[in-house]
């Protein structure tokens, strides 16, 4: 269960949501798309086109290698730093993992129809039958759980039952869960009238995922949820929690330090299925940028600020700090000297 915190305008989280569904189509997985905002048919029509010729991966590798060589040739540093490990934004050697997609093109209808997919549009579901309330949660969540449970049992994704046909994976995508469109009020006030529907839904959903051959991604407008206790419960009920922070409308949009990026990626929680600890990455500073064709996530590297005014200001600050701490630092240094001897 991948829990994705939407960016402020939902632009990049929606793109990440479509990447997840597009990867399922290319891999031949079954899809289940649920939304209360946009019709699932329109979501599938807007999926990015895959780059099946596999040339972009090699181009990215060559580009990273060329940048590394140019940096080594142009940058002359002190000998004491030459043997330190170098941080790369992306791996210099090309490794095949997943597929690349062209966001400037749409996936062909023939490719979309090559896999079996199911849809859940809340407004259509509520119009067919009167409202119901099961498991002590609102009707929208209850109907969605019933639909997912029916697909898992009828289409052969239940891992506890003997499979009569070839096994496959079900990819579940739920868009903007917890918003007002789902009939939930957690995004309206700090003290919602129904604060437990979202957490109950995630608890039941995770049980369905554990016993089935399925994976799920959920996007939630977390910036609208003001109650921190609800967010902590939601995080504990998810396997992986990722937040997207867009620079649109913020001070970082015009900051020259972030000119190469469009936002930050915050990894709040990493899956630890069937283990006591999880694999921790060597860096937590990640940023994303949307190129003309590709959406990439890289390590965040801020360029050094070598302007003359900043250098002079920093020297003056250091000189002033040294004068203020001269007596105290001297006493500490003398004490340390006697202690060393």
Short mmCIF file of C-alpha atoms in Angstrom, two decimals:
data_model
loop_
_atom_site.label_atom_id
_atom_site.label_comp_id
_atom_site.label_asym_id
_atom_site.label_seq_id
_atom_site.Cartn_x
_atom_site.Cartn_y
_atom_site.Cartn_z
CA UNK A 1 0.00 0.00 0.00
CA UNK A 2 1.70 3.16 -1.27
CA UNK A 3 0.31 6.34 0.31
CA UNK A 4 1.14 9.45 -1.73
CA UNK A 5 0.64 12.94 -0.31
CA UNK A 6 -0.51 15.17 -3.14
CA UNK A 7 1.24 18.40 -3.96
CA UNK A 8 -0.71 21.61 -3.48
CA UNK A 9 -2.27 21.68 -6.94
CA UNK A 10 -2.25 17.91 -7.55
CA UNK A 11 -0.25 18.24 -10.77
CA UNK A 12 2.75 16.01 -10.10
CA UNK A 13 0.96 13.51 -7.83
CA UNK A 14 -1.53 12.90 -10.62
CA UNK A 15 1.38 12.27 -12.99
CA UNK A 16 2.92 9.79 -10.56
CA UNK A 17 -0.48 8.10 -10.28
CA UNK A 18 -0.64 7.70 -14.07
CA UNK A 19 2.91 6.33 -14.15
CA UNK A 20 1.83 3.55 -11.80
CA UNK A 21 -1.11 2.61 -14.04
CA UNK A 22 0.94 2.86 -17.24
CA UNK A 23 3.57 0.51 -15.83
CA UNK A 24 0.80 -1.99 -15.08
CA UNK A 25 -0.42 -1.91 -18.68
CA UNK A 26 3.08 -2.41 -20.10
CA UNK A 27 3.68 -5.32 -17.71
CA UNK A 28 0.34 -6.93 -18.58
CA UNK A 29 -1.24 -6.51 -15.13
CA UNK A 30 -4.96 -6.06 -14.49
CA UNK A 31 -6.02 -2.59 -13.39
CA UNK A 32 -8.60 -1.24 -10.97
CA UNK A 33 -9.03 2.55 -11.13
CA UNK A 34 -11.20 4.35 -8.57
CA UNK A 35 -11.94 8.05 -8.40
CA UNK A 36 -14.54 10.54 -7.25
CA UNK A 37 -12.97 13.45 -9.11
CA UNK A 38 -12.23 12.30 -12.64
CA UNK A 39 -13.86 9.47 -14.55
CA UNK A 40 -11.56 6.40 -14.77
CA UNK A 41 -12.09 6.25 -18.54
CA UNK A 42 -10.60 9.73 -18.90
CA UNK A 43 -7.69 8.80 -16.63
CA UNK A 44 -6.76 5.85 -18.82
CA UNK A 45 -6.96 8.00 -21.93
CA UNK A 46 -4.36 10.38 -20.44
CA UNK A 47 -1.71 7.77 -19.59
CA UNK A 48 1.79 8.56 -20.93
CA UNK A 49 3.10 6.59 -23.88
CA UNK A 50 5.86 4.05 -23.13
CA UNK A 51 9.27 4.25 -24.76
CA UNK A 52 9.62 0.61 -25.71
CA UNK A 53 12.73 1.10 -27.87
CA UNK A 54 14.73 1.51 -24.62
CA UNK A 55 16.88 4.35 -25.96
CA UNK A 56 16.05 6.93 -23.30
CA UNK A 57 17.59 4.86 -20.52
CA UNK A 58 20.89 4.72 -22.33
CA UNK A 59 20.67 8.41 -23.16
CA UNK A 60 20.22 9.22 -19.47
CA UNK A 61 23.23 7.06 -18.64
CA UNK A 62 25.38 8.74 -21.30
CA UNK A 63 24.24 12.18 -20.13
CA UNK A 64 25.14 11.39 -16.51
CA UNK A 65 28.54 10.01 -17.54
CA UNK A 66 29.27 13.08 -19.68
CA UNK A 67 28.35 15.43 -16.83
CA UNK A 68 30.64 13.51 -14.49
CA UNK A 69 33.58 13.73 -16.91
CA UNK A 70 33.02 17.44 -17.56
CA UNK A 71 32.85 18.10 -13.83
CA UNK A 72 36.12 16.26 -13.19
CA UNK A 73 37.86 18.10 -16.02
CA UNK A 74 36.62 21.58 -15.16
CA UNK A 75 36.70 21.42 -11.37
CA UNK A 76 40.13 21.56 -9.72
CA UNK A 77 39.87 20.85 -5.99
CA UNK A 78 42.33 20.40 -3.16
CA UNK A 79 44.22 17.10 -3.04
CA UNK A 80 42.74 16.20 0.35
CA UNK A 81 39.23 15.98 -1.18
CA UNK A 82 40.13 14.03 -4.32
CA UNK A 83 39.70 10.60 -2.75
CA UNK A 84 36.32 11.29 -1.19
CA UNK A 85 33.32 9.41 -2.66
CA UNK A 86 31.44 11.35 -5.32
CA UNK A 87 27.68 11.87 -5.10
CA UNK A 88 25.87 11.30 -8.38
CA UNK A 89 22.35 12.52 -9.10
CA UNK A 90 21.65 9.35 -11.06
CA UNK A 91 23.62 6.11 -11.58
CA UNK A 92 26.33 6.46 -14.22
CA UNK A 93 25.91 2.89 -15.42
CA UNK A 94 22.67 2.05 -17.16
CA UNK A 95 20.56 -0.46 -15.24
CA UNK A 96 17.25 -1.75 -16.55
CA UNK A 97 14.42 -1.19 -14.07
CA UNK A 98 10.88 -0.70 -15.19
CA UNK A 99 10.10 1.35 -18.28
CA UNK A 100 10.41 4.95 -19.40
CA UNK A 101 7.46 7.04 -20.54
CA UNK A 102 7.01 10.07 -22.74
CA UNK A 103 4.70 12.53 -20.97
CA UNK A 104 4.30 14.55 -24.17
CA UNK A 105 2.44 11.65 -25.85
CA UNK A 106 -0.59 9.60 -24.87
CA UNK A 107 -0.69 5.83 -24.73
CA UNK A 108 -2.31 4.24 -27.76
CA UNK A 109 -5.87 2.88 -27.32
CA UNK A 110 -4.74 -0.51 -28.64
CA UNK A 111 -2.20 -0.84 -25.84
CA UNK A 112 -4.74 0.24 -23.20
CA UNK A 113 -7.21 -2.36 -24.41
CA UNK A 114 -4.59 -5.11 -24.29
CA UNK A 115 -5.13 -5.60 -20.54
CA UNK A 116 -8.23 -6.13 -18.46
CA UNK A 117 -9.22 -3.18 -16.31
CA UNK A 118 -12.03 -2.31 -13.93
CA UNK A 119 -13.32 1.11 -12.96
CA UNK A 120 -15.07 2.64 -9.97
CA UNK A 121 -16.58 6.10 -10.33
CA UNK A 122 -18.22 7.13 -7.06
CA UNK A 123 -20.97 9.32 -8.55
CA UNK A 124 -22.15 6.51 -10.82
CA UNK A 125 -22.08 3.95 -7.99
CA UNK A 126 -24.18 6.13 -5.69
CA UNK A 127 -26.74 6.81 -8.41
CA UNK A 128 -27.38 3.12 -9.04
CA UNK A 129 -28.34 2.18 -5.50
CA UNK A 130 -29.36 4.10 -2.38
CA UNK A 131 -26.72 5.08 0.13
CA UNK A 132 -25.48 2.39 2.46
CA UNK A 133 -23.21 2.37 5.49
CA UNK A 134 -21.17 -0.72 6.34
CA UNK A 135 -18.20 -1.30 8.65
CA UNK A 136 -19.13 2.00 10.38
CA UNK A 137 -17.78 4.13 7.54
CA UNK A 138 -19.33 6.37 4.92
CA UNK A 139 -21.08 4.89 1.91
CA UNK A 140 -18.38 5.84 -0.60
CA UNK A 141 -15.64 3.94 1.21
CA UNK A 142 -17.93 0.97 1.89
CA UNK A 143 -18.89 0.63 -1.78
CA UNK A 144 -15.27 0.91 -2.87
CA UNK A 145 -14.21 -1.86 -0.49
CA UNK A 146 -17.02 -4.10 -1.69
CA UNK A 147 -16.02 -3.51 -5.30
CA UNK A 148 -12.34 -4.29 -4.61
CA UNK A 149 -13.26 -7.40 -2.65
CA UNK A 150 -15.52 -8.60 -5.46
CA UNK A 151 -12.81 -8.14 -8.10
CA UNK A 152 -10.21 -9.95 -5.97
CA UNK A 153 -12.45 -12.95 -5.35
CA UNK A 154 -14.06 -13.25 -8.79
CA UNK A 155 -11.02 -12.54 -10.97
CA UNK A 156 -8.72 -15.02 -9.23
CA UNK A 157 -6.47 -12.67 -7.23
CA UNK A 158 -7.24 -14.22 -3.83
CA UNK A 159 -4.04 -15.84 -2.63
CA UNK A 160 -5.84 -18.11 -0.16
CA UNK A 161 -7.84 -19.86 -2.90
CA UNK A 162 -6.51 -22.35 -5.41
CA UNK A 163 -5.85 -20.62 -8.72
CA UNK A 164 -7.46 -22.26 -11.74
CA UNK A 165 -5.77 -20.02 -14.28
CA UNK A 166 -2.45 -18.31 -14.74
CA UNK A 167 -1.59 -15.96 -11.90
CA UNK A 168 -1.49 -12.24 -12.50
CA UNK A 169 -1.17 -9.05 -10.47
CA UNK A 170 -3.94 -6.54 -9.79
CA UNK A 171 -2.87 -2.90 -9.67
CA UNK A 172 -5.28 -0.72 -7.70
CA UNK A 173 -5.21 3.05 -8.10
CA UNK A 174 -7.38 5.31 -5.90
CA UNK A 175 -7.35 9.02 -6.68
CA UNK A 176 -7.74 11.83 -4.10
CA UNK A 177 -9.02 9.63 -1.29
CA UNK A 178 -10.21 11.57 1.75
CA UNK A 179 -11.33 14.60 -0.23
CA UNK A 180 -14.76 16.16 0.10
CA UNK A 181 -15.84 14.44 -3.13
CA UNK A 182 -15.71 11.09 -1.30
CA UNK A 183 -18.13 12.39 1.34
CA UNK A 184 -15.41 12.66 3.97
CA UNK A 185 -14.92 15.71 6.17
CA UNK A 186 -11.34 15.17 7.38
CA UNK A 187 -10.16 17.92 5.02
CA UNK A 188 -12.72 20.45 6.27
CA UNK A 189 -11.87 20.99 9.95
CA UNK A 190 -9.57 19.92 12.76
CA UNK A 191 -12.47 18.16 14.51
CA UNK A 192 -14.36 16.29 11.77
CA UNK A 193 -17.64 14.58 12.53
CA UNK A 194 -16.42 11.29 11.05
CA UNK A 195 -12.67 11.09 11.79
CA UNK A 196 -12.41 7.28 11.63
CA UNK A 197 -13.84 6.41 8.21
CA UNK A 198 -10.54 6.94 6.40
CA UNK A 199 -8.49 4.90 8.88
CA UNK A 200 -11.06 2.08 8.93
CA UNK A 201 -11.01 1.98 5.16
CA UNK A 202 -7.21 1.69 5.06
CA UNK A 203 -7.26 -1.02 7.74
CA UNK A 204 -9.69 -3.19 5.77
CA UNK A 205 -7.94 -2.43 2.48
CA UNK A 206 -4.56 -3.49 3.82
CA UNK A 207 -6.09 -6.79 4.92
CA UNK A 208 -7.37 -7.36 1.38
CA UNK A 209 -3.95 -6.55 -0.07
CA UNK A 210 -2.17 -8.93 2.28
CA UNK A 211 -4.23 -11.95 1.21
CA UNK A 212 -4.30 -11.15 -2.50
CA UNK A 213 -1.94 -10.71 -5.44
CA UNK A 214 -2.41 -6.96 -5.62
CA UNK A 215 -0.67 -3.64 -5.05
CA UNK A 216 -2.32 -0.29 -4.42
CA UNK A 217 -1.40 3.37 -4.74
CA UNK A 218 -3.49 6.08 -3.08
CA UNK A 219 -3.20 9.82 -3.51
CA UNK A 220 -4.52 11.95 -0.65
CA UNK A 221 -4.66 15.77 -0.32
CA UNK A 222 -2.69 15.62 2.92
CA UNK A 223 -2.07 19.38 2.96
CA UNK A 224 -5.81 19.85 3.62
CA UNK A 225 -5.94 17.45 6.59
CA UNK A 226 -5.38 19.66 9.62
CA UNK A 227 -5.68 16.99 12.29
CA UNK A 228 -2.20 15.55 12.88
CA UNK A 229 -3.56 12.53 14.75
CA UNK A 230 -5.40 11.39 11.62
CA UNK A 231 -2.24 11.71 9.53
CA UNK A 232 -0.26 9.65 12.05
CA UNK A 233 -2.87 6.88 11.95
CA UNK A 234 -2.90 6.94 8.15
CA UNK A 235 0.89 6.68 8.07
CA UNK A 236 0.90 3.69 10.41
CA UNK A 237 -1.71 1.94 8.26
CA UNK A 238 0.34 2.35 5.07
CA UNK A 239 3.40 0.45 3.90
CA UNK A 240 5.11 3.30 2.07
CA UNK A 241 4.41 7.01 2.53
CA UNK A 242 5.76 9.52 0.00
CA UNK A 243 5.06 13.25 -0.09
CA UNK A 244 5.42 15.60 -3.06
CA UNK A 245 6.17 19.28 -2.47
CA UNK A 246 5.77 21.45 -5.53
CA UNK A 247 7.57 24.76 -5.96
CA UNK A 248 4.58 26.31 -7.76
CA UNK A 249 3.47 29.42 -5.91
CA UNK A 250 6.22 29.20 -3.28
CA UNK A 251 9.40 31.19 -2.67
CA UNK A 252 11.53 28.31 -3.94
CA UNK A 253 10.05 28.71 -7.41
CA UNK A 254 12.12 31.87 -7.95
CA UNK A 255 15.08 30.78 -5.82
CA UNK A 256 18.12 30.29 -8.08
CA UNK A 257 19.30 27.40 -5.89
CA UNK A 258 16.31 25.29 -7.03
CA UNK A 259 16.23 26.44 -10.66
CA UNK A 260 16.91 22.91 -11.97
CA UNK A 261 14.02 21.29 -10.06
CA UNK A 262 10.25 21.58 -9.84
CA UNK A 263 9.73 20.15 -6.36
CA UNK A 264 10.92 17.93 -3.54
CA UNK A 265 10.18 14.28 -2.73
CA UNK A 266 9.79 13.43 0.96
CA UNK A 267 10.05 9.73 1.82
CA UNK A 268 8.29 9.51 5.19
CA UNK A 269 8.11 5.72 5.47
CA UNK A 270 9.69 2.76 3.67
CA UNK A 271 8.07 -0.71 3.47
CA UNK A 272 9.32 -3.39 5.85
CA UNK A 273 7.21 -6.38 4.83
CA UNK A 274 8.19 -9.70 6.44
CA UNK A 275 11.16 -8.11 8.25
CA UNK A 276 11.91 -6.20 11.43
CA UNK A 277 13.82 -3.37 9.76
CA UNK A 278 13.65 -1.70 6.37
CA UNK A 279 16.30 -0.84 3.82
CA UNK A 280 17.33 2.76 4.38
CA UNK A 281 18.63 4.81 1.48
CA UNK A 282 21.97 6.59 1.72
CA UNK A 283 20.28 9.94 1.08
CA UNK A 284 16.93 11.47 1.97
CA UNK A 285 17.30 14.65 -0.08
CA UNK A 286 15.36 13.92 -3.27
CA UNK A 287 13.97 16.31 -5.86
CA UNK A 288 11.98 15.89 -9.05
CA UNK A 289 11.82 17.74 -12.30
CA UNK A 290 9.58 17.48 -15.32
CA UNK A 291 11.50 17.65 -18.56
CA UNK A 292 10.00 17.91 -22.01
CA UNK A 293 9.38 14.18 -22.13
CA UNK A 294 10.45 12.59 -18.85
CA UNK A 295 9.53 12.92 -15.19
CA UNK A 296 12.68 12.18 -13.17
CA UNK A 297 13.51 11.91 -9.46
CA UNK A 298 17.11 12.71 -8.53
CA UNK A 299 19.30 13.38 -5.54
CA UNK A 300 19.10 17.02 -4.55
CA UNK A 301 22.38 18.84 -5.18
CA UNK A 302 22.45 22.57 -4.45
CA UNK A 303 25.14 24.50 -6.35
CA UNK A 304 27.81 26.31 -4.28
CA UNK A 305 27.18 30.02 -3.79
CA UNK A 306 30.51 31.65 -4.70
CA UNK A 307 29.30 35.24 -4.97
CA UNK A 308 31.57 37.94 -3.61
CA UNK A 309 28.99 39.46 -1.25
CA UNK A 310 28.17 36.15 0.40
CA UNK A 311 31.86 35.30 0.83
CA UNK A 312 32.60 38.66 2.50
CA UNK A 313 29.57 38.41 4.75
CA UNK A 314 30.49 34.91 5.85
CA UNK A 315 34.08 36.03 6.61
CA UNK A 316 32.82 38.92 8.74
CA UNK A 317 30.45 36.62 10.63
CA UNK A 318 33.27 34.18 11.31
CA UNK A 319 35.57 36.98 12.52
CA UNK A 320 32.90 38.35 14.85
CA UNK A 321 32.13 34.90 16.25
CA UNK A 322 35.80 34.27 16.87
CA UNK A 323 36.16 37.49 18.90
CA UNK A 324 33.11 36.73 21.03
CA UNK A 325 34.23 33.17 21.77
CA UNK A 326 37.97 33.82 22.05
CA UNK A 327 38.08 33.64 25.84
CA UNK A 328 35.83 30.62 26.15
CA UNK A 329 37.51 28.70 23.34
CA UNK A 330 40.93 29.47 24.81
CA UNK A 331 39.97 28.00 28.16
CA UNK A 332 38.55 24.92 26.49
CA UNK A 333 41.66 24.53 24.37
CA UNK A 334 43.95 24.81 27.42
CA UNK A 335 41.89 22.27 29.32
CA UNK A 336 41.93 19.90 26.36
CA UNK A 337 45.68 20.29 26.03
CA UNK A 338 46.28 19.24 29.66
CA UNK A 339 43.78 16.38 29.22
CA UNK A 340 45.57 15.09 26.12
CA UNK A 341 48.93 15.10 27.84
#
